[in-house]
Coordinates of C-alpha atoms in Angstrom, one line a residue:
M8 CA -1.3 -11.8 -7.0
A9 CA -0.1 -11.0 -3.5
S10 CA -1.8 -8.1 -1.7
N11 CA -1.1 -6.4 1.6
G12 CA -1.0 -8.6 4.7
Q13 CA 1.0 -11.7 5.6
T14 CA 2.6 -14.5 3.7
E15 CA 4.0 -17.7 5.1
T16 CA 7.8 -17.8 5.0
A17 CA 7.6 -21.3 3.7
T18 CA 5.8 -20.0 0.6
L19 CA 8.7 -17.5 0.0
V20 CA 11.2 -20.3 0.3
A21 CA 9.3 -22.3 -2.3
M22 CA 9.1 -19.3 -4.6
L23 CA 12.9 -18.8 -4.4
D24 CA 13.6 -22.5 -4.8
E25 CA 11.7 -22.9 -8.1
R26 CA 13.7 -20.1 -9.8
A27 CA 16.9 -20.8 -11.7
A28 CA 18.5 -17.5 -10.5
V29 CA 17.7 -14.4 -8.6
N30 CA 19.4 -11.0 -8.3
A31 CA 20.7 -10.4 -4.8
R32 CA 22.3 -7.8 -2.6
L33 CA 23.8 -9.2 0.5
V34 CA 25.1 -7.2 3.5
L35 CA 27.3 -9.2 5.8
V36 CA 29.0 -8.3 9.1
A37 CA 32.0 -10.1 10.6
D38 CA 31.0 -12.3 13.6
G39 CA 34.1 -13.9 15.0
Q40 CA 35.5 -16.2 12.3
Q41 CA 32.4 -16.2 10.2
W42 CA 30.2 -13.7 8.2
R43 CA 26.6 -13.1 9.5
L44 CA 23.8 -12.0 7.2
H45 CA 22.7 -8.5 8.1
H46 CA 20.4 -7.8 5.2
A47 CA 19.4 -9.6 2.0
Q48 CA 17.5 -8.0 -0.8
V49 CA 16.4 -10.3 -3.5
T50 CA 14.8 -9.3 -6.8
L51 CA 12.7 -11.8 -8.7
D52 CA 13.7 -10.5 -12.1
D53 CA 14.9 -12.0 -15.3
A54 CA 17.1 -9.0 -16.1
P55 CA 20.7 -9.8 -15.4
S56 CA 22.2 -8.4 -12.2
K57 CA 25.4 -6.3 -12.2
E58 CA 28.1 -7.5 -9.9
R59 CA 29.7 -5.5 -7.1
A60 CA 31.8 -6.5 -4.1
W61 CA 32.9 -4.2 -1.4
R62 CA 35.0 -5.9 1.3
Y63 CA 36.2 -4.5 4.6
S64 CA 37.5 -6.1 7.8
T65 CA 34.1 -5.8 9.6
A66 CA 31.6 -5.8 6.7
S67 CA 31.1 -7.0 3.2
F68 CA 28.6 -5.8 0.6
L69 CA 27.9 -8.1 -2.4
E70 CA 25.7 -7.7 -5.4
L71 CA 25.4 -10.8 -7.6
S72 CA 23.2 -13.4 -9.3
L73 CA 22.5 -16.3 -7.0
P74 CA 20.9 -19.7 -7.8
G75 CA 17.4 -19.6 -6.5
S76 CA 18.1 -22.7 -4.4
T77 CA 21.0 -20.9 -2.6
A78 CA 18.8 -18.0 -1.8
A79 CA 16.1 -20.4 -0.5
A80 CA 18.6 -22.2 1.7
L81 CA 19.7 -18.9 3.2
L82 CA 16.1 -18.1 3.9
R83 CA 15.7 -21.5 5.6
G84 CA 18.6 -20.5 7.9
E85 CA 21.2 -22.8 6.3
E86 CA 24.9 -21.7 6.0
Q87 CA 26.1 -21.1 2.4
D88 CA 29.3 -20.5 0.6
I89 CA 28.9 -17.3 -1.4
H90 CA 31.5 -15.4 -3.4
G91 CA 34.3 -17.1 -1.4
V92 CA 32.9 -16.5 2.1
R93 CA 30.9 -18.7 4.4
V94 CA 27.6 -16.9 5.2
V95 CA 25.7 -17.7 8.4
A96 CA 22.0 -17.0 8.2
P97 CA 19.7 -16.7 11.2
G98 CA 17.8 -19.9 11.6
S99 CA 14.9 -18.7 13.8
L100 CA 13.0 -16.4 11.4
S101 CA 9.4 -15.4 11.8
S102 CA 7.0 -17.9 10.2
T103 CA 5.4 -15.1 8.3
A104 CA 6.5 -12.2 6.2
F105 CA 4.8 -8.8 5.7
V106 CA 3.7 -8.3 2.1
R107 CA 2.9 -5.0 0.5
R108 CA 1.8 -4.4 -3.1
L109 CA 2.9 -0.9 -4.4
R110 CA 1.8 1.1 -7.4
G111 CA 4.3 2.7 -9.8
Q112 CA 6.4 5.6 -8.5
E113 CA 5.5 4.8 -4.9
E114 CA 8.4 5.1 -2.4
W115 CA 8.7 2.6 0.4
G116 CA 11.9 2.0 2.4
R117 CA 13.7 4.5 0.1
E118 CA 12.9 2.4 -2.9
T119 CA 11.0 3.8 -5.9
T120 CA 10.4 2.1 -9.3
R121 CA 8.5 3.3 -12.4
W122 CA 6.4 0.1 -12.4
P123 CA 4.4 -1.5 -9.6
R124 CA 5.9 -4.2 -7.4
T125 CA 5.2 -6.6 -4.6
E126 CA 7.6 -6.6 -1.6
W127 CA 7.9 -9.1 1.2
T128 CA 9.9 -8.2 4.3
I129 CA 11.0 -10.2 7.3
S130 CA 12.4 -8.4 10.4
R131 CA 15.7 -9.2 12.0
D132 CA 16.3 -9.9 15.6
T133 CA 17.5 -6.4 16.9
S134 CA 18.8 -7.9 20.1
V135 CA 21.7 -9.4 18.2
P136 CA 24.9 -7.2 18.6
Q137 CA 25.2 -5.1 15.5
N138 CA 28.0 -3.5 13.5
G139 CA 30.0 -0.6 15.0
Y140 CA 30.6 2.9 13.7
D141 CA 34.3 2.7 12.7
L142 CA 35.7 3.9 9.4
L143 CA 35.3 1.4 6.6
V144 CA 38.5 1.3 4.5
G145 CA 39.2 -1.7 2.3
D146 CA 38.4 -3.2 -1.1
G147 CA 35.7 -0.7 -2.0
P148 CA 34.8 3.0 -1.5
S149 CA 35.8 4.4 1.9
F150 CA 33.0 5.4 4.3
L151 CA 32.8 7.2 7.6
N152 CA 30.8 4.3 9.1
F153 CA 28.6 1.3 8.3
D154 CA 25.4 3.3 8.0
Q155 CA 26.8 5.4 5.2
A156 CA 28.1 2.4 3.4
L157 CA 24.7 0.6 3.7
S158 CA 22.8 3.6 2.3
A159 CA 25.3 4.0 -0.6
F160 CA 25.2 0.3 -1.5
L161 CA 21.4 -0.2 -1.3
H162 CA 20.2 3.2 -2.5
Q163 CA 23.1 5.2 -4.0
R164 CA 21.9 8.0 -1.7
P165 CA 23.5 9.7 1.3
Y166 CA 22.7 8.3 4.7
D167 CA 19.7 9.6 6.6
S168 CA 17.5 8.2 9.4
T169 CA 15.2 6.2 7.1
T170 CA 18.1 3.9 6.2
N171 CA 17.9 2.2 9.6
R172 CA 15.4 -0.4 8.6
T173 CA 15.0 -3.5 10.8
D174 CA 14.3 -6.0 7.9
L175 CA 16.6 -8.9 7.5
W176 CA 15.0 -10.0 4.2
R177 CA 13.5 -7.9 1.5
I178 CA 12.1 -9.8 -1.5
V179 CA 10.9 -7.7 -4.5
Q180 CA 8.9 -8.9 -7.4
P181 CA 8.5 -6.3 -10.2
Q182 CA 4.9 -6.2 -11.7
R183 CA 5.5 -5.0 -15.3
A184 CA 2.3 -6.1 -16.9
G185 CA 1.3 -2.4 -17.2
W186 CA 2.1 0.9 -15.7
F187 CA 1.8 4.7 -16.1
S188 CA 5.0 6.3 -17.4
K189 CA 3.5 9.8 -17.6
I190 CA 0.3 11.5 -16.6
T191 CA -0.5 15.1 -17.7
I192 CA -3.4 16.9 -16.0
G193 CA -4.6 20.0 -17.9
P194 CA -7.5 22.4 -17.2
D195 CA -10.0 20.2 -19.2
L196 CA -8.0 17.1 -20.2
L197 CA -6.2 14.2 -18.5
T198 CA -3.7 12.3 -20.7
A199 CA -2.0 9.1 -19.5
V200 CA 0.9 7.4 -21.2
V201 CA 0.6 3.6 -20.6
D202 CA 3.5 1.2 -21.0
G203 CA 3.8 -2.5 -20.1
E204 CA 4.6 -6.1 -21.1
N205 CA 1.1 -7.6 -21.0
L206 CA -1.8 -5.1 -21.6
A207 CA -4.2 -7.6 -23.2
S208 CA -7.8 -7.0 -22.1
A209 CA -6.7 -4.1 -19.9
V210 CA -8.8 -1.0 -19.6
L211 CA -8.1 2.5 -18.4
E212 CA -10.6 4.2 -16.0
V213 CA -10.9 7.6 -14.4
S214 CA -13.5 7.8 -11.7
W215 CA -14.8 10.4 -9.2
A216 CA -17.7 10.8 -6.9
A217 CA -20.2 11.6 -9.6
G218 CA -19.2 9.1 -12.3
N219 CA -16.5 7.5 -14.3
Q220 CA -15.0 7.1 -17.8
I221 CA -13.5 4.0 -19.3
H222 CA -11.1 3.4 -22.3
S223 CA -10.3 0.1 -23.8
L224 CA -6.6 -0.2 -24.6
D225 CA -5.0 -1.0 -28.0
G226 CA -1.7 -1.6 -26.3
A227 CA 1.0 0.8 -25.0
G228 CA 0.5 4.4 -25.9
S229 CA -1.2 7.7 -25.0
Y230 CA -4.9 7.9 -23.9
S231 CA -6.9 11.0 -23.0
F232 CA -10.0 11.8 -21.0
A233 CA -12.0 15.0 -21.5
L234 CA -12.7 16.8 -18.2
P235 CA -15.1 19.6 -19.0
D236 CA -15.2 20.6 -15.4
G237 CA -11.6 20.0 -14.6
L238 CA -10.2 17.2 -12.4
A239 CA -12.6 16.5 -9.6
H240 CA -11.5 16.1 -6.0
D241 CA -10.6 12.5 -5.0
S242 CA -10.4 11.3 -8.6
L243 CA -8.8 7.9 -9.2
L244 CA -7.0 6.8 -12.4
M245 CA -6.9 3.1 -12.7
L246 CA -5.2 0.7 -15.1
R247 CA -6.9 -2.7 -14.6
R248 CA -7.8 -6.0 -16.1
E249 CA -11.2 -7.1 -14.8
D250 CA -11.0 -7.0 -11.0
E251 CA -7.2 -6.9 -10.9
W252 CA -5.3 -3.5 -10.8
L253 CA -2.1 -3.1 -12.7
D254 CA -1.3 0.5 -11.7
W255 CA -3.2 3.5 -10.3
R256 CA -2.9 7.1 -9.2
S257 CA -5.2 9.0 -6.9
F258 CA -5.7 12.8 -6.9
P259 CA -7.0 14.0 -3.6
A260 CA -5.8 17.4 -2.2
P261 CA -2.0 17.3 -2.8
A262 CA -0.2 15.2 -0.2
F263 CA 1.4 17.6 2.3
G264 CA 5.1 17.3 2.8
R265 CA 5.5 14.3 0.5
A266 CA 7.8 14.0 -2.5
R267 CA 5.8 14.8 -5.6
D268 CA 5.2 12.0 -8.1
A269 CA 7.7 12.3 -10.9
S270 CA 5.3 10.7 -13.4
V271 CA 2.5 13.4 -12.9
V272 CA 2.8 16.7 -14.7
W273 CA 0.3 19.4 -13.7
E274 CA -0.5 21.8 -16.5
Q275 CA -3.2 23.5 -14.4
P276 CA -1.2 25.0 -11.5
G277 CA -4.2 27.2 -10.5
P278 CA -6.4 24.3 -9.6
E279 CA -3.5 22.5 -7.9
L280 CA -3.2 25.5 -5.5
D281 CA -6.9 25.6 -5.1
L282 CA -6.8 21.9 -4.0
L283 CA -4.0 22.7 -1.6
L284 CA -6.0 25.5 0.0
A285 CA -9.3 23.6 0.0
N286 CA -9.2 22.7 3.7
G287 CA -7.5 25.9 5.0
E288 CA -4.7 26.2 7.4
G289 CA -4.3 23.3 9.7
Q290 CA -2.2 20.3 10.7
H291 CA -0.3 20.3 7.5
L292 CA -0.6 23.8 6.0
E293 CA 0.7 27.3 7.1
C294 CA 0.2 30.5 5.0
K295 CA 2.4 33.6 5.0
R296 CA 1.8 36.8 3.1
E297 CA 5.5 37.3 2.5
V298 CA 8.9 36.0 3.6
P299 CA 8.7 36.8 7.3
E300 CA 11.1 38.8 9.4
G301 CA 11.9 39.0 13.1
E302 CA 9.5 37.1 15.4
S303 CA 7.4 36.0 12.5
R304 CA 10.4 34.3 10.9
K305 CA 11.1 32.4 14.1
K306 CA 7.4 31.2 14.1
M307 CA 7.8 30.0 10.6
L308 CA 11.0 28.1 11.4
K309 CA 9.4 26.5 14.4
T310 CA 6.5 25.4 12.2
I311 CA 8.9 23.8 9.7
A312 CA 10.5 22.0 12.6
A313 CA 7.1 20.8 13.8
F314 CA 6.2 19.6 10.3
A315 CA 9.4 17.7 9.9
S316 CA 9.1 16.1 13.4
K317 CA 5.8 14.4 12.4
D318 CA 4.0 13.9 9.1
G319 CA 5.3 16.8 7.1
G320 CA 3.6 19.9 5.8
T321 CA 3.6 22.9 3.5
V322 CA 4.3 26.5 4.0
L323 CA 2.9 28.8 1.3
I324 CA 4.3 32.3 1.0
G325 CA 2.1 34.7 -1.0
V326 CA -1.1 33.6 0.7
Q327 CA -2.8 35.6 3.5
D328 CA -4.2 34.0 6.7
D329 CA -7.7 34.3 5.2
L330 CA -6.4 32.2 2.2
Q331 CA -6.6 35.1 -0.2
I332 CA -3.8 34.5 -2.8
V333 CA -1.9 37.8 -3.1
G334 CA 1.3 36.4 -4.6
L335 CA 4.9 37.5 -4.2
S336 CA 5.6 41.2 -4.8
E337 CA 6.7 42.1 -8.3
Q338 CA 10.0 43.2 -6.9
S339 CA 10.6 39.7 -5.4
N340 CA 13.7 37.9 -6.6
V341 CA 12.6 34.2 -6.4
D342 CA 16.2 32.8 -6.6
K343 CA 17.3 35.2 -3.9
Q344 CA 14.4 34.1 -1.7
T345 CA 15.1 30.5 -2.3
L346 CA 18.7 30.9 -1.1
Q347 CA 17.5 33.1 1.8
I348 CA 15.0 30.4 3.0
A349 CA 17.6 27.6 2.6
S350 CA 20.0 29.6 4.7
M351 CA 17.4 30.2 7.4
I352 CA 16.6 26.5 7.6
R353 CA 20.2 25.4 7.6
D354 CA 21.3 27.9 10.3
N355 CA 18.3 27.4 12.7
L356 CA 17.0 23.8 12.5
E357 CA 18.8 20.6 13.7
P358 CA 19.0 18.3 12.0
V359 CA 18.2 20.0 8.7
P360 CA 14.9 18.5 7.5
A361 CA 14.2 17.2 4.0
Y362 CA 12.2 19.7 2.0
E363 CA 11.5 21.0 -1.5
S364 CA 10.9 24.6 -2.5
R365 CA 9.1 25.6 -5.7
V366 CA 7.1 28.4 -7.2
I367 CA 3.4 27.8 -8.2
D368 CA 1.8 30.1 -10.7
H369 CA -1.8 31.1 -10.1
D370 CA -3.6 33.5 -12.4
G371 CA -0.5 35.5 -13.0
K372 CA 0.5 35.5 -9.3
K373 CA 3.5 33.6 -7.9
V374 CA 3.2 31.6 -4.7
F375 CA 6.3 30.2 -3.0
A376 CA 5.8 26.7 -1.6
I377 CA 8.1 25.0 1.0
E378 CA 7.1 21.3 1.1
V379 CA 8.6 19.7 4.2
S380 CA 8.9 15.9 4.5
G381 CA 8.1 14.1 7.7
G382 CA 11.3 12.1 8.6
G383 CA 10.3 10.0 11.6
Q384 CA 12.6 11.9 14.0
M385 CA 12.5 15.0 16.1
H386 CA 13.8 18.3 14.6
A387 CA 14.7 21.2 16.8
Y388 CA 14.7 25.0 16.5
R389 CA 17.9 26.4 17.8
N390 CA 17.3 29.4 20.1
G391 CA 20.8 30.5 20.9
Q392 CA 22.4 27.6 22.7
R393 CA 19.1 25.9 23.5
L394 CA 17.3 23.4 21.3
E395 CA 13.5 23.7 21.3
F396 CA 11.0 21.1 20.0
Y397 CA 7.6 21.9 18.6
V398 CA 4.5 20.0 17.3
R399 CA 1.6 21.0 15.2
V400 CA -1.8 21.0 16.8
G401 CA -4.4 21.9 14.2
P402 CA -3.4 25.3 12.7
N403 CA -1.1 26.1 15.7
T404 CA 2.6 25.3 16.4
V405 CA 3.1 24.7 20.1
P406 CA 6.0 23.5 22.3
A407 CA 6.3 19.8 22.4
R408 CA 5.6 18.1 25.8
H409 CA 8.2 15.9 27.4
H410 CA 6.4 12.7 26.4
E411 CA 6.0 13.8 22.8
I412 CA 9.8 14.6 22.6
A413 CA 10.6 11.2 24.2
A414 CA 8.2 9.4 21.8
G415 CA 9.8 11.2 18.9
F416 CA 13.3 10.0 19.9
Q417 CA 12.1 6.5 20.6
Q418 CA 10.9 6.3 17.0
A419 CA 14.1 7.7 15.6
P420 CA 16.9 5.1 14.9
T421 CA 19.7 4.8 17.3
A422 CA 23.2 3.5 17.1
T423 CA 22.0 0.1 18.4
T424 CA 19.9 -0.5 15.4
F425 CA 22.8 -2.1 13.5

């Protein structure tokens, strides 16, 4: 099975060529009298593909089942007639593709699946003139511009900066031998619900620094591990067959500013908060005793902007600087505070970062968490008519230097990406 690294493009061509059919999403842009391939996403799956066709004067978006030989020819750079149009594919591709094997529920390039998968990507030549930003009106939904149409077609999600990928080809192979459909972590018990199409000889293992436990599987179903001392830091839950992993989850201190894994249910919110606070305030964590006012509010908003401009982070409200958990006051209206914070972020940060707010219960005390995602672009705090940029240095939020701002904008996609 493929692992992270490089794969010869010729190997992918052969892989496509030997399949009777593949599911494909093709994004085409008008190039004179022909249609040039802008992005191809191919899924090596036996499940039938639904069919969609959005056609505009400058772009076309097609979802259909293709003969494997047709997909292989496109990957070789050969022109093909597809769905009534002549598709021109770049013929000078890289000789290798980047390959990455992903566990279940892992997001990469805005894609998440319940089961593990292997993905191969080949970058496009970004020096080729790309599609413009005109309104798209035609035989399909109307869109403000090409970027919005691309995000809706590939992801069924609103456009944001992460849509601007540079891959020309994306080949996805689902790995459905076995996966975790649900994991529940309690104070003294971990329960994993396992599903899959080939679980013969598979075992389930939970391991930590001081030891491990292993269960043999009788097929799909629910399996439990007793944890008398609770879930240890840096525990690893592994579904494997001999030396090959099928799916896995790791449980370090919670990932700061990342979307939470939908398959994991924490029934021990106290320990979850303890893990979050284990390393104290720092690069990815800021604590506030209560919803701040005045200058303290400005500082919190600047910190949220700094989190969003880099790797993300979490603001905890109801925790003192010395990490003592005091909780929200009994008079606090959580729904009102949620709306208040949302308004603060919307009115003072540009662009508005992606974040999630939630309440964590800890020994009868409520702590409000604002989990900010890192978006790969700079986010500014609006100070009157002036935009200010900040970065996180350890536990401090400081003004960004010119080279840091420049680097942040260089990483962010621009209109020339497409």
